[in-house]
Coordinates of C-alpha atoms and ligand atoms in Angstrom, one line a residue:
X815 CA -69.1 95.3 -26.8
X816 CA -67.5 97.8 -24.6
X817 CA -68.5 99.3 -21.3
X818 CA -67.6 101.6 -19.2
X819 CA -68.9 101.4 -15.2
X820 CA -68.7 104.9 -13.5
X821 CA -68.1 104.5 -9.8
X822 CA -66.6 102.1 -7.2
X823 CA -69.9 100.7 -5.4
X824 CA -71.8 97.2 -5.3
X825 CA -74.0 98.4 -7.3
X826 CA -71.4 98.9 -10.3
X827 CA -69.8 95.3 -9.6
X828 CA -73.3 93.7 -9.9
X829 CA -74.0 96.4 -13.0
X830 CA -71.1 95.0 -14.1
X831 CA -71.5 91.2 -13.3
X832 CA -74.5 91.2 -15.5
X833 CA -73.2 92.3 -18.3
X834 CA -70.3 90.2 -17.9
X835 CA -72.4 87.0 -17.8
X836 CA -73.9 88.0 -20.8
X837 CA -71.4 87.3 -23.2
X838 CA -67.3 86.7 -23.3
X839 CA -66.8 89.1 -25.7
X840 CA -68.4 92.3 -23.7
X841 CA -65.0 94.1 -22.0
X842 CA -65.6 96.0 -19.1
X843 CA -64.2 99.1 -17.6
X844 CA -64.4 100.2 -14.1
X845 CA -63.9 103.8 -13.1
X846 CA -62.4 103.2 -10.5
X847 CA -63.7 100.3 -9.4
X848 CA -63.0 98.4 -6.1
X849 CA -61.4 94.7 -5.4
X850 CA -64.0 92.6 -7.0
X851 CA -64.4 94.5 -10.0
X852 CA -61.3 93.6 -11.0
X853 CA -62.2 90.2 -11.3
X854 CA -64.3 90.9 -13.8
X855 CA -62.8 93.5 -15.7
X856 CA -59.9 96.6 -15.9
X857 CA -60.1 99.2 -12.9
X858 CA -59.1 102.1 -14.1
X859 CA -57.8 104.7 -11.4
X860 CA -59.6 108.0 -12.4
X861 CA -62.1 109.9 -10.6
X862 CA -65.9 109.7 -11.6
X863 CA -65.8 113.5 -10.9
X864 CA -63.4 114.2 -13.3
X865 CA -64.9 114.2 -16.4
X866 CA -61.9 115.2 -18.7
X867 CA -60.1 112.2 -17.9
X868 CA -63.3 110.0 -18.5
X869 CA -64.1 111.3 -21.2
X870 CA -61.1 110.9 -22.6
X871 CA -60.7 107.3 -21.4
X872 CA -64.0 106.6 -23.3
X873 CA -62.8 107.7 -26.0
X874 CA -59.8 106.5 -26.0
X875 CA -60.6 102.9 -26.0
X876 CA -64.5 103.4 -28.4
X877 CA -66.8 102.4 -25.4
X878 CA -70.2 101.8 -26.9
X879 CA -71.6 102.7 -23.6
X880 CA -71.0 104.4 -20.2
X881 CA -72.7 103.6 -17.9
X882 CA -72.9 106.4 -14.6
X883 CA -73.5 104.4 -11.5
X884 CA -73.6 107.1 -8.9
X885 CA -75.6 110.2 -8.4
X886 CA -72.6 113.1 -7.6
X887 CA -71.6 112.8 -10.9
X888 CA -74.7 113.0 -12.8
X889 CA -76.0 115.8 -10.9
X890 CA -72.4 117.7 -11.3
X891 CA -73.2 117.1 -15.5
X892 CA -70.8 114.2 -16.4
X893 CA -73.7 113.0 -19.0
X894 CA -73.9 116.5 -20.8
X895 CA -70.2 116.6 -20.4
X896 CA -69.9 112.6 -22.7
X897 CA -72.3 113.9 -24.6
X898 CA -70.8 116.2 -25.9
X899 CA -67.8 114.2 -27.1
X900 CA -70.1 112.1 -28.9
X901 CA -70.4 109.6 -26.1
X902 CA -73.4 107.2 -25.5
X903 CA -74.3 107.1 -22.0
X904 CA -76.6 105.6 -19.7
X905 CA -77.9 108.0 -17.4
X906 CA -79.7 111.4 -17.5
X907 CA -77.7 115.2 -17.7
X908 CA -77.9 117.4 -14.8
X909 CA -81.5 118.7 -15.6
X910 CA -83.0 115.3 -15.2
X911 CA -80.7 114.3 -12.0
X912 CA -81.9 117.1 -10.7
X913 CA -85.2 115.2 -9.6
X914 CA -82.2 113.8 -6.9
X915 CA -80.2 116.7 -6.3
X916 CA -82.6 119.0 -5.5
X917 CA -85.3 117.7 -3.2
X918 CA -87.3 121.2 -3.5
X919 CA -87.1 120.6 -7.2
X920 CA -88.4 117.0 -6.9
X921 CA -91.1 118.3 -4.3
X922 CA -92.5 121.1 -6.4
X923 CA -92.7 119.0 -9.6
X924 CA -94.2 116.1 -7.5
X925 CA -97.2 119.1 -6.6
X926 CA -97.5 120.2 -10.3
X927 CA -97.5 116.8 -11.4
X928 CA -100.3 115.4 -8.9
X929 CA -97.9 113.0 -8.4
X930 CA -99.0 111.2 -4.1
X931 CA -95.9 112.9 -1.8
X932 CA -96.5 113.7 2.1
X933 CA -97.3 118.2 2.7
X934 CA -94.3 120.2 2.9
X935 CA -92.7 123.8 2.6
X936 CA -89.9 125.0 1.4
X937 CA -87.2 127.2 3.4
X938 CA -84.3 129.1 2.9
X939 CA -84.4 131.0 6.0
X940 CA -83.5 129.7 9.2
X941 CA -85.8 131.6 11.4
X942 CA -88.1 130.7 9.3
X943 CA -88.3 126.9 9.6
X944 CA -87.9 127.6 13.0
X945 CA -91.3 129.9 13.2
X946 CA -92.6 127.0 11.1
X947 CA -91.8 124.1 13.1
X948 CA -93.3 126.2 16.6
X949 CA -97.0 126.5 14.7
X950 CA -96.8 123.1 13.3
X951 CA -98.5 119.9 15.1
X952 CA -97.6 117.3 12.9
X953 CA -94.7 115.3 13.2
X954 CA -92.0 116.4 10.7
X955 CA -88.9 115.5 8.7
X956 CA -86.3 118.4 7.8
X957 CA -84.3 117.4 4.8
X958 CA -81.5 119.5 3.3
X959 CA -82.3 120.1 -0.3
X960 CA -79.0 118.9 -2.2
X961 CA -76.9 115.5 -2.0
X962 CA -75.6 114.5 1.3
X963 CA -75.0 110.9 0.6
X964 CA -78.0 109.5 1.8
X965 CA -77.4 111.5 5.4
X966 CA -79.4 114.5 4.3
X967 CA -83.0 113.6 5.8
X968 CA -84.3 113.7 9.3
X969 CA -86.8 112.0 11.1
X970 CA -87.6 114.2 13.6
X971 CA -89.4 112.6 17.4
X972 CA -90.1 115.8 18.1
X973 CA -90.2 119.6 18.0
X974 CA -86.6 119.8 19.5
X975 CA -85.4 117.3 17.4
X976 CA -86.9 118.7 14.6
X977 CA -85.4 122.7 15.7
X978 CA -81.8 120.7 15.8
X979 CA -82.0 119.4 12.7
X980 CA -82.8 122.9 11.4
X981 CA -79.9 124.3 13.3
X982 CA -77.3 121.6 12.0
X983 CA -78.7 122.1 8.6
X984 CA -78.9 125.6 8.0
X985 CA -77.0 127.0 10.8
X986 CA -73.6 124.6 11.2
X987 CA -74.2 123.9 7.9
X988 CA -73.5 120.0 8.5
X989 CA -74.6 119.5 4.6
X990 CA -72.5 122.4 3.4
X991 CA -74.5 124.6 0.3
X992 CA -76.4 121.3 0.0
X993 CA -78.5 122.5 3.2
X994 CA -78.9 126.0 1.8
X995 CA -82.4 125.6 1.5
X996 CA -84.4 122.6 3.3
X997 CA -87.6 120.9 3.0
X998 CA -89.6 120.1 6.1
X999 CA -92.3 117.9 5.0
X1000 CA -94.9 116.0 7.0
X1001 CA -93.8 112.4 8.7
X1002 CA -95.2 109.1 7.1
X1003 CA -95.8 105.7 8.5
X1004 CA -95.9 102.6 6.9
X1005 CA -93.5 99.8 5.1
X1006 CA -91.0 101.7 2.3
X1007 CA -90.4 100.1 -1.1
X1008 CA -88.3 100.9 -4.0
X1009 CA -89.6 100.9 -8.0
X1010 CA -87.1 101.5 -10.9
X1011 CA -87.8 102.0 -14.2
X1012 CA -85.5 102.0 -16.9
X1013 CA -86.2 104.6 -19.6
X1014 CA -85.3 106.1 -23.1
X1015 CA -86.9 109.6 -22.1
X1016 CA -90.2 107.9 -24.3
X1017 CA -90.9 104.6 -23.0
X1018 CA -90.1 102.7 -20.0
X1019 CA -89.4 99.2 -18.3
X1020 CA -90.3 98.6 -14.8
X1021 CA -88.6 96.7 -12.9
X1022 CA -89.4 94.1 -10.1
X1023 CA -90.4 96.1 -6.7
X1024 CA -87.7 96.0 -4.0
X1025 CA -87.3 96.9 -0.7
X1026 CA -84.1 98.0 1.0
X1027 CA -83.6 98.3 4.9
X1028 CA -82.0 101.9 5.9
X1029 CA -81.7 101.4 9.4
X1030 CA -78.2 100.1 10.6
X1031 CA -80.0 97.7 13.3
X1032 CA -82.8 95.1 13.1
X1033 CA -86.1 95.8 13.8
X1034 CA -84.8 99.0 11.6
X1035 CA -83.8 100.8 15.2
X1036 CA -80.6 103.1 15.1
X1037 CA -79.5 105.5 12.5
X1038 CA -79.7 105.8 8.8
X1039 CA -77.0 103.9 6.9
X1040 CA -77.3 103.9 2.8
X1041 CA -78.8 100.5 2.9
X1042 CA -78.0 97.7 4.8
X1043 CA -80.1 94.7 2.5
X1044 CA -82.5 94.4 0.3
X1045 CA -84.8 91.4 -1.7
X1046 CA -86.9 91.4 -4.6
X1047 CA -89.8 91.2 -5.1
X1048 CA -91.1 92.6 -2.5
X1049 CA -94.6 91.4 -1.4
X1050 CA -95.7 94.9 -0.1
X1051 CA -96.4 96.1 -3.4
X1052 CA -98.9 94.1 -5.1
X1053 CA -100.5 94.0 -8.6
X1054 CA -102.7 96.5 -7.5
X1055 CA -100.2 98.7 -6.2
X1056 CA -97.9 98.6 -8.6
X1057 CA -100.4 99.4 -11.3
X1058 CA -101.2 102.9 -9.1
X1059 CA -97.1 103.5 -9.2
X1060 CA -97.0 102.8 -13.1
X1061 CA -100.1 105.6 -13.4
X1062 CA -99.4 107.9 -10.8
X1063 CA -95.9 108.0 -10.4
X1064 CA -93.6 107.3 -13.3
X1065 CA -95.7 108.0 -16.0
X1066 CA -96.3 111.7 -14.2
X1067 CA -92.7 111.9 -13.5
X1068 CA -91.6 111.3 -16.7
X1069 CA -93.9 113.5 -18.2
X1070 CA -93.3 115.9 -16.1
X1071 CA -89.7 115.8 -16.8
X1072 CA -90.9 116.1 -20.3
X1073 CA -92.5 119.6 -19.5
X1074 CA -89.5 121.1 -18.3
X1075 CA -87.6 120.4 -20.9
X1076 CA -85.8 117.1 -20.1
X1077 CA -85.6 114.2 -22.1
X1078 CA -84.7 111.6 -19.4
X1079 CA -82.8 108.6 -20.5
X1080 CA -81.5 106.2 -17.3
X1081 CA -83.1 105.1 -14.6
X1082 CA -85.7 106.8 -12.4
X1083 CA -85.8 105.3 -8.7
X1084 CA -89.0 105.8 -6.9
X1085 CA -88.6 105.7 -3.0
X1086 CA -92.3 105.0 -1.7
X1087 CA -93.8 104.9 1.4
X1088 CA -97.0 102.2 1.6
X1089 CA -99.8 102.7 4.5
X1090 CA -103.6 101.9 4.4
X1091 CA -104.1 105.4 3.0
X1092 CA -102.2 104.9 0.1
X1093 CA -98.7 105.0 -1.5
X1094 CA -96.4 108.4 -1.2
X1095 CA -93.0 109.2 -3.1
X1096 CA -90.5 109.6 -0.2
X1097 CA -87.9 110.8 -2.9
X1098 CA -86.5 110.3 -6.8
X1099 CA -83.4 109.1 -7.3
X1100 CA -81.5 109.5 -11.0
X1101 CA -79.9 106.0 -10.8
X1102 CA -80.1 102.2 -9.7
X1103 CA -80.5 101.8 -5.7
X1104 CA -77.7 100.6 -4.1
X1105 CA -78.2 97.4 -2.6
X1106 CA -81.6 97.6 -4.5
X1107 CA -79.7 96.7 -7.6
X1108 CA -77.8 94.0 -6.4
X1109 CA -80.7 92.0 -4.8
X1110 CA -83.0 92.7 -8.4
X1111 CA -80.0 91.7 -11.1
X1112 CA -79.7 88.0 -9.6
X1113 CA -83.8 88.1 -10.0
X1114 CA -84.1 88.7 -13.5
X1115 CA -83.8 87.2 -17.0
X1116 CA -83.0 90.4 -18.9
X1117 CA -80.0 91.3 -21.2
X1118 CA -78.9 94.5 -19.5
X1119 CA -76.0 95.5 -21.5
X1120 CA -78.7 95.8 -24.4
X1121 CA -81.3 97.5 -22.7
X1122 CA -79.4 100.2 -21.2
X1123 CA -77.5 100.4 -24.5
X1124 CA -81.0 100.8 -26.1
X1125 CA -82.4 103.3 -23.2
X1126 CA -79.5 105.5 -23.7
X1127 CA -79.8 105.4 -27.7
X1128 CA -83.7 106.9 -27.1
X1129 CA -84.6 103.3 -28.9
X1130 CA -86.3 101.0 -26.2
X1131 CA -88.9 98.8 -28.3
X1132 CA -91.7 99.2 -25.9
X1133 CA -93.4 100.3 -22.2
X1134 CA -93.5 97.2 -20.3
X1135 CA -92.3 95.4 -16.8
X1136 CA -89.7 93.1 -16.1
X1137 CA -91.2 90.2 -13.6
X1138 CA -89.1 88.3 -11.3
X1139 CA -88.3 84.9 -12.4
X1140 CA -86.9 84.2 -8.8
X1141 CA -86.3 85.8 -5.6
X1142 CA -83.3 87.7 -4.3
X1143 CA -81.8 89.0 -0.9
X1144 CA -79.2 90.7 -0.8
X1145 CA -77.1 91.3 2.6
X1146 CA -74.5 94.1 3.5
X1147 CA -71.7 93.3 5.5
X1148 CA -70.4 96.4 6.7
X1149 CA -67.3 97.7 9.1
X1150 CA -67.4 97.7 12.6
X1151 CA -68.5 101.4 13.5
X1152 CA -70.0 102.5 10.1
X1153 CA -72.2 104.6 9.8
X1154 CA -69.9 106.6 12.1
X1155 CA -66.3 106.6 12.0
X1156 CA -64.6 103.3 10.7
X1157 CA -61.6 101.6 10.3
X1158 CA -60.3 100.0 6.8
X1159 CA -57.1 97.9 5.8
X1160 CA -59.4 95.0 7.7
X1161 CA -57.9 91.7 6.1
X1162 CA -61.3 89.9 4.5
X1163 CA -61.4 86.4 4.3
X1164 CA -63.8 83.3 3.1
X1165 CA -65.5 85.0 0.0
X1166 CA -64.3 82.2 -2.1
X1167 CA -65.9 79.8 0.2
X1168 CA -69.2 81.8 0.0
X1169 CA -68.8 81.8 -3.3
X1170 CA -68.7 77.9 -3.8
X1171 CA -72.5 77.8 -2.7
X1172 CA -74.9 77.4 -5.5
X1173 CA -77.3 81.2 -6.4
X1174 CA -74.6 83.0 -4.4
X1175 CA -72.9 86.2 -5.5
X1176 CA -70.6 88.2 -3.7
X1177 CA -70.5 92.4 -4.8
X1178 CA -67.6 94.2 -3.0
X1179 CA -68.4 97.7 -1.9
X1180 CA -65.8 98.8 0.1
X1181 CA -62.7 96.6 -0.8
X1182 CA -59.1 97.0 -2.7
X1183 CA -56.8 94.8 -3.3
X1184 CA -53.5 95.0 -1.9
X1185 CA -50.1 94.4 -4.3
X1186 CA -49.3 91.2 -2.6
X1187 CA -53.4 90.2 -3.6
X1188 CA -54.9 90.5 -0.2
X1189 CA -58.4 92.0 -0.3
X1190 CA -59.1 94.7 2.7
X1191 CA -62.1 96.5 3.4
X1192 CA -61.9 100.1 1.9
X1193 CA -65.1 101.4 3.0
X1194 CA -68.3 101.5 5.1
X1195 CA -70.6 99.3 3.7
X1196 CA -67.7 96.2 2.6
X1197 CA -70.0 93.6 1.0
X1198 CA -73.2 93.3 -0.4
X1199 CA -73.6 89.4 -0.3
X1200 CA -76.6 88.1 -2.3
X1201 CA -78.6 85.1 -2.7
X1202 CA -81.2 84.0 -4.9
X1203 CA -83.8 81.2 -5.0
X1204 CA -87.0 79.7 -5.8
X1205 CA -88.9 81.0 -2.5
X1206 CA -87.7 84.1 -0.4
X1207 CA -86.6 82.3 2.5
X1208 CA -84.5 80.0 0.1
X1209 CA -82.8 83.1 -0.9
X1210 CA -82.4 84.4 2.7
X1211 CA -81.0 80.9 3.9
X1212 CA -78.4 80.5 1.0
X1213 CA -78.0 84.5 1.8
X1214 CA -77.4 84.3 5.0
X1215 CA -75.3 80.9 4.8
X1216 CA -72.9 82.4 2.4
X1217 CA -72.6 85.4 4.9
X1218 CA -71.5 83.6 7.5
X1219 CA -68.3 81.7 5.4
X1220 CA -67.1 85.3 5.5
X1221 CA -65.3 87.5 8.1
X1222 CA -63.3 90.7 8.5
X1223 CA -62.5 92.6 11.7
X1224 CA -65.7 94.2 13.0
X1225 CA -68.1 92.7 10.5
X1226 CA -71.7 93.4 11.1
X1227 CA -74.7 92.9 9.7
X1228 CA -78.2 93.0 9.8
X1229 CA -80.2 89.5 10.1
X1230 CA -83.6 90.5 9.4
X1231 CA -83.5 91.4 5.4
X1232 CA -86.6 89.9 4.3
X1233 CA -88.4 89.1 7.3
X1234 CA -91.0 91.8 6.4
X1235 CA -91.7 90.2 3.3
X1236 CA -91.8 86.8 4.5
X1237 CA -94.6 87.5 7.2
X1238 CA -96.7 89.4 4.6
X1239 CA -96.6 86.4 2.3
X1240 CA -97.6 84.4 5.2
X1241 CA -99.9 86.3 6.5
X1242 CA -101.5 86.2 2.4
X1243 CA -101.9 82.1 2.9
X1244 CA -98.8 81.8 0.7
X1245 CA -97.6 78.3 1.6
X1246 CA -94.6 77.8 -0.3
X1247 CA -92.7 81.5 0.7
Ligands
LIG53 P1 -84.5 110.6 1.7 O1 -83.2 111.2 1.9 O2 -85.6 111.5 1.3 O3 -84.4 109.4 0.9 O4 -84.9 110.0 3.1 C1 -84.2 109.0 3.7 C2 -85.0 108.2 4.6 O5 -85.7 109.0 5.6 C3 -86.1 107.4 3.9 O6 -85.7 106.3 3.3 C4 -87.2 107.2 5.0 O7 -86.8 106.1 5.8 C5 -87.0 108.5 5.8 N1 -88.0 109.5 5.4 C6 -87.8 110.4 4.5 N2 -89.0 111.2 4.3 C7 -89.9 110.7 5.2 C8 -91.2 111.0 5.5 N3 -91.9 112.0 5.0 N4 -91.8 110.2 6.5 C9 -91.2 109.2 7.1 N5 -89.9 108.8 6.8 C10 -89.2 109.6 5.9
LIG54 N1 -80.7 102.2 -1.3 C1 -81.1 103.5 -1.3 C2 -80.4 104.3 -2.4 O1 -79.8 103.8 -3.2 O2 -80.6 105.5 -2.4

């Protein structure tokens, strides 16, 4: 078989890495890829964005999938776009990402849909948001409506933080159009977990709760990064819980979707938020979570290149969930700096070391090969290096171990992925965690 990969991520190396343990004979594009997807298949320079050249690539060489790993791209229509040259693809067209790409969108439906999200209102006038925030008591988070790669939502400490946020949104337009309009919606407390479902637009395949960490620093204290670790499962969302997610929010979504016209084949990513009230829908992404992905792949005995090929062809057998058959933790290393400014060209060394230890994967992020073969960081987050194992702190410790073979110039990571699950587990009696 032949894929196609659409972006340059972690998450498409460990898409990728999947399928490529599934059999010899699957051939895999990346477009473009980065310097560990080449290990595993062709990188091929063009430009998820521009979907002339990828369609014609596809074509080109008969893929019997594409697969579109990020969300610009699927919200900009690259799906309708293959379609229409008689492509299969994984991934829904721009009606269904917009769930992502429009946070009003995705708020509105969530209302119609009864589907659990925190209050909110919907501006597209600064003063406004600004009259809003001045009546309101609660604590608040302002979120411009479209993409802004993950930077696009606000906690707010208080009413002057919240009146900034409005200001850089809407007035310096920090977000471009993307801030247009803006959601301000009521603040939540409790853990965050992540639930993805795989679906044909019909049925759907759940797959194992994670939990990524957003925060750059432990203890999740300084700003929002796109994800700096993950594991799976996580322990936060129980049998119990995850039964209320499957009725209340996927099943809604996706009919919901239904009503407006979409038929949604790809992946819907619920971002939750768990207290003792219940569980809220922070936001719906239209694709795998990155690191989420890379932390759930190494966890699972599934054949993905066949169920995404069978999600995209509308023909998925049956509803159902995917359990874990063993943990996974999965750790970003990231450059010195990031999320603000970085620097790249950072020579990285010891992967092959870390990659001699037993359950341990290494997905490059940010990395490109040089033409004399030296890898160099590329990119914010660099690695996503991931463990797995029969108990979570197995996974952590060969996680970890593997992590610290490595090193680039201003490597940093967080060291407290999957501490939060391990206390719950012992907290739950669980002896063997
Ligand atoms: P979003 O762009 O909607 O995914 O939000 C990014 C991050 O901001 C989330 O992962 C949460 O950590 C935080 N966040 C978003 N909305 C809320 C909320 N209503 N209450 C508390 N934290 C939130
Ligand atoms: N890990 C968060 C995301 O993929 O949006």
């Amino acid at each position: 078989m032949r894929f196609l990969v659409v972006g340059s991520g972690g998450r498409e190396h460990a898409l990728g890495w999947k399928i490529a343990e599934e059999g010899r004979d699957n051939e895999i594009y990346f477009l473009p890829g980065n310097g560990g997807t080449s290990g595993i298949g062709k990188n091929i320079d063009i430009a998820p964005t521009d979907f002339g050249a990828v369609s014609r690539f596809a074509s080109e060489v008969s893929a019997d999938l594409v697969i579109v790993g990020p969300e610009d791209p699927l919200a900009l229509g690259i799906v309708d776009k293959l379609e229409e040259a008689g492509l299969t693809v994984f991934g829904p067209t721009a009606g269904g990402a917009r769930i992502e790409g429009s946070k009003a969108f995705a708020k509105e439906m969530m209302t119609k849909h009864s589907i659990p999200t925190a209050p909110f209102r919907v501006f597209t006038a600064e003063a406004e948001a600004h009259r809003y925030i001045d009546k309101s008591s609660k604590r608040l988070v302002i979120k411009a409506d479209g993409l802004a790669r993950g930077k696009g939502a606000i906690v707010a400490q208080d009413g002057e933080e919240a009146h900034s946020a409005v200001e850089m949104i809407m007035g310096k337009k920090a977000f471009g159009d993307a801030g247009d309009t803006i959601v301000i919606e009521e603040r939540l407390t409790g853990e965050e977990a992540s639930v993805l479902a795989v679906t044909d637009g019909e049925r759907y395949i759940i797959l194992p709760p994670s939990q990524d960490h957003k925060p750059i620093y432990d203890d999740d204290q300084g700003p929002n990064t796109g994800g700096m670790g993950a594991y799976c499962p996580a322990p936060v969302v129980d049998q119990e819980a995850l039964n209320y997610i499957e009725s209340n929010v996927i099943k809604r979504v996706l009919k919901g979707l239904k009503k407006e016209g979409v038929t949604y084949r790809g992946v819907i990513y619920a971002g939750l938020m768990i207290n003792d009230e219940g569980i809220f829908v922070i936001e719906f992404n239209a694709r795998f979570g990155d690191p989420e992905i890379q932390c759930i792949l190494p966890a699972i005995d599934v054949n993905l290149g066949d169920l995404l090929l069978k999600a995209a062809e509308g023909r998925l057998e049956r509803t159902g969930r995917i359990t874990a058959s063993r943990w996974g933790v999965s750790v970003v290393m990231a450059s010195g700096g990031y999320p603000g400014s970085y620097a790249k060209g950072k020579e990285i060394r010891g992967i092959d070391e870390a990659l001699a230890r037993e359950e341990v994967v290494v997905f490059h992020a940010g990395t490109s090969r040089k033409d004399d073969g030296r890898l160099v960081t590329s990119g914010g987050r660099v690695l996503a290096v991931t463990g797995s194992g029969n108990t979570l702190r197995e996974a952590r410790r060969k996680t970890y171990h593997a992590c610290r073979a490595i090193d680039f110039e201003g490597a940093h990571m967080r060291t407290d992925i999957g501490l939060k699950g391990l206390a719950r587990l012992e907290k739950a009696g669980v002896i063997e965690c």
